[in-house]
């Protein structure tokens, strides 16, 4: 039974938890004054409406963006497009530090700088300076710098909304732990989206992902598991992230662990990287690709394609992934590791398959001949 804040009791057979996540507020880091009317967060429709209205009131003015992740980068692009001068402040050494390598980040930072964005890295804000009406007019940084501004956008992360269930369901990685069917520790309760900590088959372990693609696909899988519990397979999700700002467009698949092998030329607008761990591809990133190229990188990552020469991989770039287009099952030769990873390499497939078939036919022929001979011998002994 579910009880609402209004005191209503609701009975159910199956419960799906899709409470999502909430933004982290500056007050949670000991910073006061963040309720000022020209400070914006971005999580829901009300936040978006406020952001648009504040941007309209600051046309030609200045904005400080706190945070160098997804929200920070995309909001900065939107602000610049609307003729607002932007300064980005974040503690990491480069933007999108959880995903980008320094080399990839350098391209986007240079692109943003050419659009007029200024970066202040390696520090955080400590306080606000406000006017007599309570509006923020400057952001004071921990290193003592004061940055004048007409508005502030805060994008410092989110936290899963698990408060209602923390004493009733198993928790892990800051979310509600689920199995491969998106079931929680209560088999009649499912969790999807930002709030779900699920087993990631691709890389192993439990993971919680904050992205619209995962939210959609985990919800679809949960519904299938509810409707057909005996036939549904374990959730096998390939992590996927993307962004489109200005004239740029990138996509990422898998996991950014292991060694990053860069390819392409950023000056030509198409470049990327593979992440290679223990000899096979576990992640891939591409800027400026076509639909077929993005699909090829996803395929290479899902297959965990074997890499024999990382120099050759860097030279081939996207062409390596395109060369792995699905082949007939009987033509595939691979090695399944103890972790269930399929390693594909440049093995002499035809020779291996031919040899295998020859041995199989030879064994079958011998067995047939030997069995026939034994039957004849038994018949001969009976006649004697």
mmCIF file of C-alpha atoms in Angstrom:
data_model
loop_
_atom_site.group_PDB
_atom_site.id
_atom_site.type_symbol
_atom_site.label_atom_id
_atom_site.label_comp_id
_atom_site.label_asym_id
_atom_site.label_seq_id
_atom_site.Cartn_x
_atom_site.Cartn_y
_atom_site.Cartn_z
ATOM 1 C CA UNK A 1 0.000 0.000 0.000
ATOM 2 C CA UNK A 2 1.194 3.483 -0.898
ATOM 3 C CA UNK A 3 0.298 6.452 1.297
ATOM 4 C CA UNK A 4 0.373 9.986 -0.140
ATOM 5 C CA UNK A 5 1.312 13.175 1.684
ATOM 6 C CA UNK A 6 -2.393 14.051 1.693
ATOM 7 C CA UNK A 7 -3.130 10.879 3.684
ATOM 8 C CA UNK A 8 -4.626 8.910 0.790
ATOM 9 C CA UNK A 9 -3.932 5.167 0.657
ATOM 10 C CA UNK A 10 -3.422 3.510 -2.723
ATOM 11 C CA UNK A 11 -3.269 -0.257 -3.164
ATOM 12 C CA UNK A 12 -1.340 -1.836 -6.013
ATOM 13 C CA UNK A 13 -0.031 -5.080 -7.431
ATOM 14 C CA UNK A 14 2.998 -3.579 -9.133
ATOM 15 C CA UNK A 15 4.780 -0.317 -8.282
ATOM 16 C CA UNK A 16 7.176 1.481 -10.650
ATOM 17 C CA UNK A 17 9.435 4.073 -9.052
ATOM 18 C CA UNK A 18 10.393 6.826 -11.480
ATOM 19 C CA UNK A 19 11.114 9.670 -9.071
ATOM 20 C CA UNK A 20 14.195 10.756 -11.026
ATOM 21 C CA UNK A 21 16.626 13.139 -9.395
ATOM 22 C CA UNK A 22 16.815 16.655 -8.048
ATOM 23 C CA UNK A 23 19.454 19.316 -8.650
ATOM 24 C CA UNK A 24 22.144 19.943 -6.090
ATOM 25 C CA UNK A 25 21.695 23.421 -4.627
ATOM 26 C CA UNK A 26 24.482 25.740 -3.567
ATOM 27 C CA UNK A 27 23.126 25.789 -0.007
ATOM 28 C CA UNK A 28 24.172 22.146 0.289
ATOM 29 C CA UNK A 29 27.770 23.359 -0.073
ATOM 30 C CA UNK A 30 27.415 26.085 2.535
ATOM 31 C CA UNK A 31 26.823 28.952 0.094
ATOM 32 C CA UNK A 32 24.046 31.342 1.062
ATOM 33 C CA UNK A 33 22.103 33.788 -1.090
ATOM 34 C CA UNK A 34 21.336 31.380 -3.908
ATOM 35 C CA UNK A 35 17.616 32.135 -3.794
ATOM 36 C CA UNK A 36 18.190 35.406 -5.635
ATOM 37 C CA UNK A 37 15.843 35.866 -8.574
ATOM 38 C CA UNK A 38 18.653 35.999 -11.150
ATOM 39 C CA UNK A 39 20.172 32.629 -10.090
ATOM 40 C CA UNK A 40 18.947 29.739 -12.256
ATOM 41 C CA UNK A 41 19.044 25.969 -12.087
ATOM 42 C CA UNK A 42 17.822 23.633 -14.816
ATOM 43 C CA UNK A 43 15.921 20.455 -14.041
ATOM 44 C CA UNK A 44 12.212 20.855 -14.770
ATOM 45 C CA UNK A 45 9.830 22.996 -16.815
ATOM 46 C CA UNK A 46 9.597 25.708 -14.159
ATOM 47 C CA UNK A 47 13.386 25.969 -14.081
ATOM 48 C CA UNK A 48 13.480 26.245 -17.870
ATOM 49 C CA UNK A 49 10.805 28.947 -17.903
ATOM 50 C CA UNK A 50 12.677 30.983 -15.297
ATOM 51 C CA UNK A 51 15.948 30.597 -17.198
ATOM 52 C CA UNK A 52 14.374 31.850 -20.438
ATOM 53 C CA UNK A 53 12.831 34.855 -18.670
ATOM 54 C CA UNK A 54 16.071 35.806 -16.912
ATOM 55 C CA UNK A 55 18.006 35.453 -20.185
ATOM 56 C CA UNK A 56 15.513 37.784 -21.889
ATOM 57 C CA UNK A 57 16.069 40.400 -19.174
ATOM 58 C CA UNK A 58 19.862 40.167 -19.574
ATOM 59 C CA UNK A 59 20.218 40.543 -23.348
ATOM 60 C CA UNK A 60 23.689 41.912 -24.069
ATOM 61 C CA UNK A 61 24.667 41.409 -20.441
ATOM 62 C CA UNK A 62 26.914 38.988 -18.547
ATOM 63 C CA UNK A 63 26.358 35.528 -17.137
ATOM 64 C CA UNK A 64 28.413 33.256 -14.893
ATOM 65 C CA UNK A 65 27.933 29.529 -15.349
ATOM 66 C CA UNK A 66 28.907 27.443 -12.321
ATOM 67 C CA UNK A 67 29.924 23.933 -13.441
ATOM 68 C CA UNK A 68 31.684 22.501 -16.495
ATOM 69 C CA UNK A 69 29.559 19.435 -17.149
ATOM 70 C CA UNK A 70 26.551 18.727 -19.373
ATOM 71 C CA UNK A 71 24.300 21.475 -18.032
ATOM 72 C CA UNK A 72 27.100 24.006 -17.863
ATOM 73 C CA UNK A 73 28.303 23.430 -21.426
ATOM 74 C CA UNK A 74 24.861 23.351 -23.019
ATOM 75 C CA UNK A 75 23.578 26.371 -21.082
ATOM 76 C CA UNK A 76 26.717 28.332 -21.946
ATOM 77 C CA UNK A 77 26.095 27.641 -25.635
ATOM 78 C CA UNK A 78 22.474 28.785 -25.320
ATOM 79 C CA UNK A 79 23.508 31.974 -23.494
ATOM 80 C CA UNK A 80 26.116 32.871 -26.126
ATOM 81 C CA UNK A 81 23.602 32.229 -28.898
ATOM 82 C CA UNK A 82 21.357 34.781 -27.165
ATOM 83 C CA UNK A 83 24.093 37.446 -27.163
ATOM 84 C CA UNK A 84 25.064 37.077 -23.503
ATOM 85 C CA UNK A 85 28.726 37.187 -22.457
ATOM 86 C CA UNK A 86 29.610 34.024 -20.530
ATOM 87 C CA UNK A 87 32.219 33.103 -17.938
ATOM 88 C CA UNK A 88 32.377 29.439 -16.909
ATOM 89 C CA UNK A 89 33.744 28.470 -13.480
ATOM 90 C CA UNK A 90 34.550 24.897 -12.435
ATOM 91 C CA UNK A 91 37.105 23.114 -10.210
ATOM 92 C CA UNK A 92 38.361 20.544 -12.713
ATOM 93 C CA UNK A 93 41.292 21.002 -15.090
ATOM 94 C CA UNK A 94 39.033 20.850 -18.150
ATOM 95 C CA UNK A 95 35.372 20.756 -19.141
ATOM 96 C CA UNK A 96 33.320 17.530 -19.084
ATOM 97 C CA UNK A 97 35.988 15.950 -16.883
ATOM 98 C CA UNK A 98 33.929 12.829 -16.148
ATOM 99 C CA UNK A 99 33.831 11.942 -19.844
ATOM 100 C CA UNK A 100 36.301 13.898 -21.990
ATOM 101 C CA UNK A 101 40.039 13.369 -22.198
ATOM 102 C CA UNK A 102 42.151 16.558 -21.950
ATOM 103 C CA UNK A 103 42.694 16.386 -25.728
ATOM 104 C CA UNK A 104 38.976 16.192 -26.507
ATOM 105 C CA UNK A 105 38.143 18.887 -23.965
ATOM 106 C CA UNK A 106 40.743 21.237 -25.488
ATOM 107 C CA UNK A 107 38.874 21.275 -28.802
ATOM 108 C CA UNK A 108 35.554 22.253 -27.208
ATOM 109 C CA UNK A 109 37.109 24.833 -24.901
ATOM 110 C CA UNK A 110 38.862 26.467 -27.871
ATOM 111 C CA UNK A 111 35.614 26.432 -29.840
ATOM 112 C CA UNK A 112 33.750 28.080 -26.956
ATOM 113 C CA UNK A 113 36.524 30.654 -26.517
ATOM 114 C CA UNK A 114 36.151 31.609 -30.167
ATOM 115 C CA UNK A 115 32.483 32.232 -29.370
ATOM 116 C CA UNK A 116 33.494 34.588 -26.569
ATOM 117 C CA UNK A 117 33.250 32.256 -23.558
ATOM 118 C CA UNK A 118 35.822 32.734 -20.806
ATOM 119 C CA UNK A 119 36.980 29.840 -18.619
ATOM 120 C CA UNK A 120 38.115 30.011 -15.001
ATOM 121 C CA UNK A 121 39.278 26.534 -14.034
ATOM 122 C CA UNK A 122 40.651 24.946 -10.888
ATOM 123 C CA UNK A 123 38.564 26.924 -8.419
ATOM 124 C CA UNK A 124 35.025 27.206 -7.049
ATOM 125 C CA UNK A 125 32.759 30.014 -5.962
ATOM 126 C CA UNK A 126 32.611 31.003 -2.318
ATOM 127 C CA UNK A 127 29.922 33.700 -2.145
ATOM 128 C CA UNK A 128 27.753 36.223 -3.986
ATOM 129 C CA UNK A 129 27.753 39.983 -4.024
ATOM 130 C CA UNK A 130 24.244 41.408 -4.220
ATOM 131 C CA UNK A 131 22.701 44.841 -4.749
ATOM 132 C CA UNK A 132 20.105 46.575 -2.596
ATOM 133 C CA UNK A 133 17.317 44.617 -4.305
ATOM 134 C CA UNK A 134 18.932 41.247 -3.568
ATOM 135 C CA UNK A 135 20.092 40.555 -7.131
ATOM 136 C CA UNK A 136 23.481 39.008 -7.678
ATOM 137 C CA UNK A 137 25.901 41.468 -9.269
ATOM 138 C CA UNK A 138 29.132 39.501 -8.793
ATOM 139 C CA UNK A 139 30.348 35.993 -8.031
ATOM 140 C CA UNK A 140 33.220 35.759 -5.560
ATOM 141 C CA UNK A 141 35.555 32.846 -6.142
ATOM 142 C CA UNK A 142 37.578 30.908 -3.593
ATOM 143 C CA UNK A 143 40.798 32.255 -5.088
ATOM 144 C CA UNK A 144 39.598 35.806 -4.373
ATOM 145 C CA UNK A 145 38.533 36.718 -7.919
ATOM 146 C CA UNK A 146 35.327 38.728 -8.308
ATOM 147 C CA UNK A 147 33.397 38.137 -11.542
ATOM 148 C CA UNK A 148 30.759 40.761 -12.391
ATOM 149 C CA UNK A 149 27.507 39.338 -13.709
ATOM 150 C CA UNK A 150 23.850 39.993 -14.469
ATOM 151 C CA UNK A 151 22.768 36.374 -13.967
ATOM 152 C CA UNK A 152 24.054 33.022 -12.720
ATOM 153 C CA UNK A 153 23.370 29.503 -13.999
ATOM 154 C CA UNK A 154 24.229 26.664 -11.626
ATOM 155 C CA UNK A 155 24.909 23.168 -12.982
ATOM 156 C CA UNK A 156 26.783 21.247 -10.281
ATOM 157 C CA UNK A 157 25.060 17.890 -10.545
ATOM 158 C CA UNK A 158 22.039 16.002 -9.308
ATOM 159 C CA UNK A 159 21.187 13.448 -6.649
ATOM 160 C CA UNK A 160 18.698 10.606 -7.020
ATOM 161 C CA UNK A 161 15.338 11.106 -5.303
ATOM 162 C CA UNK A 162 15.374 8.066 -3.025
ATOM 163 C CA UNK A 163 14.203 9.631 0.254
ATOM 164 C CA UNK A 164 10.824 7.863 0.323
ATOM 165 C CA UNK A 165 12.342 4.394 -0.022
ATOM 166 C CA UNK A 166 15.678 4.379 1.807
ATOM 167 C CA UNK A 167 14.402 2.391 4.798
ATOM 168 C CA UNK A 168 12.365 -0.024 2.678
ATOM 169 C CA UNK A 169 14.472 -0.974 -0.367
ATOM 170 C CA UNK A 170 18.124 -1.867 -0.950
ATOM 171 C CA UNK A 171 20.288 1.076 -2.013
ATOM 172 C CA UNK A 172 23.573 1.253 -3.924
ATOM 173 C CA UNK A 173 25.565 3.895 -5.824
ATOM 174 C CA UNK A 174 23.240 6.576 -4.496
ATOM 175 C CA UNK A 175 20.162 4.946 -6.061
ATOM 176 C CA UNK A 176 17.697 2.111 -5.657
ATOM 177 C CA UNK A 177 19.371 -1.210 -6.438
ATOM 178 C CA UNK A 178 17.619 -3.291 -9.122
ATOM 179 C CA UNK A 179 18.310 -6.555 -10.940
ATOM 180 C CA UNK A 180 18.431 -7.228 -14.681
ATOM 181 C CA UNK A 181 14.645 -6.973 -14.848
ATOM 182 C CA UNK A 182 14.648 -3.574 -13.075
ATOM 183 C CA UNK A 183 13.159 -5.222 -9.975
ATOM 184 C CA UNK A 184 14.102 -3.821 -6.591
ATOM 185 C CA UNK A 185 14.663 -5.862 -3.419
ATOM 186 C CA UNK A 186 10.854 -6.045 -3.317
ATOM 187 C CA UNK A 187 9.887 -8.209 -6.309
ATOM 188 C CA UNK A 188 6.641 -6.273 -6.794
ATOM 189 C CA UNK A 189 8.461 -2.957 -7.049
ATOM 190 C CA UNK A 190 10.517 -1.727 -10.012
ATOM 191 C CA UNK A 191 12.756 1.340 -10.418
ATOM 192 C CA UNK A 192 13.734 3.081 -13.663
ATOM 193 C CA UNK A 193 15.671 6.100 -14.862
ATOM 194 C CA UNK A 194 18.005 8.287 -12.796
ATOM 195 C CA UNK A 195 16.958 6.629 -9.544
ATOM 196 C CA UNK A 196 17.876 3.060 -10.587
ATOM 197 C CA UNK A 197 21.245 1.446 -9.789
ATOM 198 C CA UNK A 198 21.388 -1.500 -12.196
ATOM 199 C CA UNK A 199 23.841 -4.269 -13.202
ATOM 200 C CA UNK A 200 25.804 -3.062 -16.227
ATOM 201 C CA UNK A 201 26.635 -6.180 -18.253
ATOM 202 C CA UNK A 202 28.922 -4.310 -20.628
ATOM 203 C CA UNK A 203 31.490 -3.304 -17.993
ATOM 204 C CA UNK A 204 30.379 -5.262 -14.948
ATOM 205 C CA UNK A 205 29.321 -3.943 -11.565
ATOM 206 C CA UNK A 206 26.414 -1.746 -10.530
ATOM 207 C CA UNK A 207 25.925 1.594 -12.243
ATOM 208 C CA UNK A 208 23.562 4.535 -12.025
ATOM 209 C CA UNK A 209 23.265 6.589 -15.228
ATOM 210 C CA UNK A 210 21.795 10.060 -15.577
ATOM 211 C CA UNK A 211 20.662 10.397 -19.168
ATOM 212 C CA UNK A 212 17.417 10.479 -21.106
ATOM 213 C CA UNK A 213 18.371 7.489 -23.277
ATOM 214 C CA UNK A 214 18.817 5.226 -20.270
ATOM 215 C CA UNK A 215 15.617 6.542 -18.682
ATOM 216 C CA UNK A 216 13.576 5.658 -21.747
ATOM 217 C CA UNK A 217 15.106 2.220 -22.314
ATOM 218 C CA UNK A 218 15.047 1.161 -18.671
ATOM 219 C CA UNK A 219 11.339 2.073 -18.501
ATOM 220 C CA UNK A 220 10.590 0.023 -21.624
ATOM 221 C CA UNK A 221 12.491 -2.944 -20.196
ATOM 222 C CA UNK A 222 10.658 -2.754 -16.867
ATOM 223 C CA UNK A 223 7.278 -2.806 -18.592
ATOM 224 C CA UNK A 224 8.304 -5.813 -20.695
ATOM 225 C CA UNK A 225 9.499 -7.585 -17.548
ATOM 226 C CA UNK A 226 6.157 -6.927 -15.864
ATOM 227 C CA UNK A 227 4.106 -8.078 -18.860
ATOM 228 C CA UNK A 228 6.253 -11.125 -19.751
ATOM 229 C CA UNK A 229 8.308 -12.046 -16.674
ATOM 230 C CA UNK A 230 9.129 -15.569 -17.870
ATOM 231 C CA UNK A 231 10.504 -14.598 -21.272
ATOM 232 C CA UNK A 232 12.222 -11.257 -20.677
ATOM 233 C CA UNK A 233 16.023 -11.271 -20.925
ATOM 234 C CA UNK A 234 18.390 -9.488 -18.572
ATOM 235 C CA UNK A 235 18.754 -5.782 -19.295
ATOM 236 C CA UNK A 236 21.821 -5.371 -21.527
ATOM 237 C CA UNK A 237 22.302 -1.625 -21.897
ATOM 238 C CA UNK A 238 25.182 0.032 -23.711
ATOM 239 C CA UNK A 239 25.822 3.422 -22.057
ATOM 240 C CA UNK A 240 25.122 6.210 -24.522
ATOM 241 C CA UNK A 241 25.550 9.972 -24.254
ATOM 242 C CA UNK A 242 25.297 12.760 -26.813
ATOM 243 C CA UNK A 243 25.208 16.513 -27.133
ATOM 244 C CA UNK A 244 24.450 19.042 -29.862
ATOM 245 C CA UNK A 245 25.576 22.664 -29.411
ATOM 246 C CA UNK A 246 26.283 25.372 -31.961
ATOM 247 C CA UNK A 247 27.186 23.419 -35.124
ATOM 248 C CA UNK A 248 28.804 20.609 -33.122
ATOM 249 C CA UNK A 249 27.426 17.143 -32.491
ATOM 250 C CA UNK A 250 29.070 14.263 -30.625
ATOM 251 C CA UNK A 251 28.104 10.819 -29.403
ATOM 252 C CA UNK A 252 29.731 8.486 -26.885
ATOM 253 C CA UNK A 253 29.188 4.768 -26.317
ATOM 254 C CA UNK A 254 30.328 2.432 -23.564
ATOM 255 C CA UNK A 255 32.807 3.242 -20.833
ATOM 256 C CA UNK A 256 35.829 5.572 -20.677
ATOM 257 C CA UNK A 257 38.170 3.175 -18.911
ATOM 258 C CA UNK A 258 41.552 1.907 -20.067
ATOM 259 C CA UNK A 259 43.710 3.751 -22.612
ATOM 260 C CA UNK A 260 42.222 6.479 -24.811
ATOM 261 C CA UNK A 261 43.333 6.104 -28.440
ATOM 262 C CA UNK A 262 42.589 9.320 -30.336
ATOM 263 C CA UNK A 263 42.000 9.540 -34.070
ATOM 264 C CA UNK A 264 41.124 12.089 -36.717
ATOM 265 C CA UNK A 265 41.843 15.804 -36.848
ATOM 266 C CA UNK A 266 39.823 18.321 -34.853
ATOM 267 C CA UNK A 267 40.738 21.015 -37.393
ATOM 268 C CA UNK A 268 38.698 19.091 -39.955
ATOM 269 C CA UNK A 269 35.657 18.819 -37.694
ATOM 270 C CA UNK A 270 35.666 15.035 -37.396
ATOM 271 C CA UNK A 271 37.679 13.333 -34.681
ATOM 272 C CA UNK A 272 37.222 10.898 -31.848
ATOM 273 C CA UNK A 273 38.683 8.280 -29.550
ATOM 274 C CA UNK A 274 38.435 4.629 -28.632
ATOM 275 C CA UNK A 275 38.957 3.423 -25.081
ATOM 276 C CA UNK A 276 40.859 0.139 -25.057
ATOM 277 C CA UNK A 277 40.984 -2.005 -21.930
ATOM 278 C CA UNK A 278 42.795 -5.354 -21.782
ATOM 279 C CA UNK A 279 43.075 -5.514 -25.542
ATOM 280 C CA UNK A 280 39.521 -4.713 -26.578
ATOM 281 C CA UNK A 281 37.365 -1.659 -27.198
ATOM 282 C CA UNK A 282 35.106 -0.716 -24.292
ATOM 283 C CA UNK A 283 34.217 2.851 -25.277
ATOM 284 C CA UNK A 284 34.080 5.129 -28.310
ATOM 285 C CA UNK A 285 33.568 8.858 -28.929
ATOM 286 C CA UNK A 286 33.021 10.699 -32.204
ATOM 287 C CA UNK A 287 32.466 14.335 -33.105
ATOM 288 C CA UNK A 288 30.934 15.229 -36.457
ATOM 289 C CA UNK A 289 30.026 11.701 -37.553
ATOM 290 C CA UNK A 290 27.288 10.390 -39.805
ATOM 291 C CA UNK A 291 24.481 8.120 -38.663
ATOM 292 C CA UNK A 292 26.273 5.079 -40.106
ATOM 293 C CA UNK A 293 29.529 6.017 -38.394
ATOM 294 C CA UNK A 294 27.888 6.441 -35.013
ATOM 295 C CA UNK A 295 26.153 3.086 -35.454
ATOM 296 C CA UNK A 296 29.490 1.471 -36.354
ATOM 297 C CA UNK A 297 31.138 2.811 -33.195
ATOM 298 C CA UNK A 298 28.254 1.513 -31.094
ATOM 299 C CA UNK A 299 28.635 -1.886 -32.763
ATOM 300 C CA UNK A 300 32.399 -1.991 -32.150
ATOM 301 C CA UNK A 301 31.878 -1.081 -28.506
ATOM 302 C CA UNK A 302 29.134 -3.616 -27.925
ATOM 303 C CA UNK A 303 31.250 -6.352 -29.541
ATOM 304 C CA UNK A 304 34.293 -5.300 -27.496
ATOM 305 C CA UNK A 305 36.286 -5.718 -30.676
ATOM 306 C CA UNK A 306 39.828 -7.006 -30.236
ATOM 307 C CA UNK A 307 42.654 -4.567 -30.942
ATOM 308 C CA UNK A 308 46.023 -6.025 -31.923
ATOM 309 C CA UNK A 309 47.751 -2.740 -32.790
ATOM 310 C CA UNK A 310 46.729 0.559 -31.174
ATOM 311 C CA UNK A 311 48.824 2.555 -33.654
ATOM 312 C CA UNK A 312 46.890 0.992 -36.509
ATOM 313 C CA UNK A 313 43.642 1.647 -34.625
ATOM 314 C CA UNK A 314 44.499 5.345 -34.351
ATOM 315 C CA UNK A 315 45.385 5.443 -38.047
ATOM 316 C CA UNK A 316 42.185 3.698 -39.161
ATOM 317 C CA UNK A 317 39.867 5.646 -36.859
ATOM 318 C CA UNK A 318 36.238 5.253 -37.834
ATOM 319 C CA UNK A 319 37.171 2.866 -40.642
ATOM 320 C CA UNK A 320 38.096 0.246 -38.043
ATOM 321 C CA UNK A 321 34.544 0.297 -36.691
ATOM 322 C CA UNK A 322 33.021 0.332 -40.178
ATOM 323 C CA UNK A 323 35.013 -2.798 -41.034
ATOM 324 C CA UNK A 324 33.190 -4.669 -38.242
ATOM 325 C CA UNK A 325 29.800 -4.655 -39.949
ATOM 326 C CA UNK A 326 27.763 -7.686 -38.828
ATOM 327 C CA UNK A 327 28.810 -10.887 -40.623
ATOM 328 C CA UNK A 328 26.943 -14.226 -40.903
ATOM 329 C CA UNK A 329 27.180 -16.166 -37.646
ATOM 330 C CA UNK A 330 28.980 -19.091 -39.261
ATOM 331 C CA UNK A 331 31.755 -16.768 -40.454
ATOM 332 C CA UNK A 332 32.492 -15.370 -36.996
ATOM 333 C CA UNK A 333 35.419 -16.739 -35.068
ATOM 334 C CA UNK A 334 35.978 -15.399 -31.574
ATOM 335 C CA UNK A 335 37.065 -16.211 -28.080
ATOM 336 C CA UNK A 336 34.666 -15.817 -25.160
ATOM 337 C CA UNK A 337 36.550 -14.749 -22.045
ATOM 338 C CA UNK A 338 35.680 -15.705 -18.485
ATOM 339 C CA UNK A 339 33.828 -12.408 -18.232
ATOM 340 C CA UNK A 340 31.718 -13.182 -21.272
ATOM 341 C CA UNK A 341 33.575 -10.794 -23.566
ATOM 342 C CA UNK A 342 33.734 -11.698 -27.250
ATOM 343 C CA UNK A 343 37.186 -11.008 -28.653
ATOM 344 C CA UNK A 344 37.348 -10.608 -32.420
ATOM 345 C CA UNK A 345 40.700 -10.521 -34.167
ATOM 346 C CA UNK A 346 42.439 -10.855 -37.520
ATOM 347 C CA UNK A 347 42.553 -14.648 -37.339
ATOM 348 C CA UNK A 348 42.765 -16.892 -40.471
ATOM 349 C CA UNK A 349 39.033 -17.575 -40.247
ATOM 350 C CA UNK A 350 38.704 -19.671 -43.389
ATOM 351 C CA UNK A 351 41.546 -21.988 -42.408
ATOM 352 C CA UNK A 352 40.192 -22.437 -38.882
ATOM 353 C CA UNK A 353 36.656 -23.146 -40.032
ATOM 354 C CA UNK A 354 37.788 -25.513 -42.798
ATOM 355 C CA UNK A 355 40.026 -27.414 -40.391
ATOM 356 C CA UNK A 356 37.199 -27.665 -37.869
ATOM 357 C CA UNK A 357 34.764 -28.972 -40.440
ATOM 358 C CA UNK A 358 37.314 -31.484 -41.763
ATOM 359 C CA UNK A 359 37.944 -32.866 -38.273
ATOM 360 C CA UNK A 360 34.209 -33.059 -37.539
ATOM 361 C CA UNK A 361 33.476 -34.920 -40.792
ATOM 362 C CA UNK A 362 36.431 -37.266 -40.279
ATOM 363 C CA UNK A 363 35.296 -38.147 -36.743
ATOM 364 C CA UNK A 364 31.728 -38.732 -37.902
ATOM 365 C CA UNK A 365 32.885 -40.938 -40.801
ATOM 366 C CA UNK A 366 35.127 -43.019 -38.551
ATOM 367 C CA UNK A 367 32.328 -43.429 -35.998
ATOM 368 C CA UNK A 368 29.919 -44.591 -38.691
ATOM 369 C CA UNK A 369 32.475 -47.045 -40.152
ATOM 370 C CA UNK A 370 33.485 -48.379 -36.723
ATOM 371 C CA UNK A 371 29.839 -48.852 -35.643
ATOM 372 C CA UNK A 372 29.014 -50.692 -38.856
ATOM 373 C CA UNK A 373 32.027 -52.962 -38.413
ATOM 374 C CA UNK A 374 31.056 -53.753 -34.821
ATOM 375 C CA UNK A 375 27.524 -54.695 -35.868
ATOM 376 C CA UNK A 376 28.917 -57.035 -38.524
ATOM 377 C CA UNK A 377 31.245 -58.674 -35.992
ATOM 378 C CA UNK A 378 28.390 -59.191 -33.521
ATOM 379 C CA UNK A 379 26.297 -60.767 -36.271
ATOM 380 C CA UNK A 380 29.207 -63.063 -37.230
ATOM 381 C CA UNK A 381 29.638 -64.270 -33.639
ATOM 382 C CA UNK A 382 25.916 -65.043 -33.317
ATOM 383 C CA UNK A 383 26.026 -67.140 -36.460
ATOM 384 C CA UNK A 384 28.922 -69.180 -35.032
#
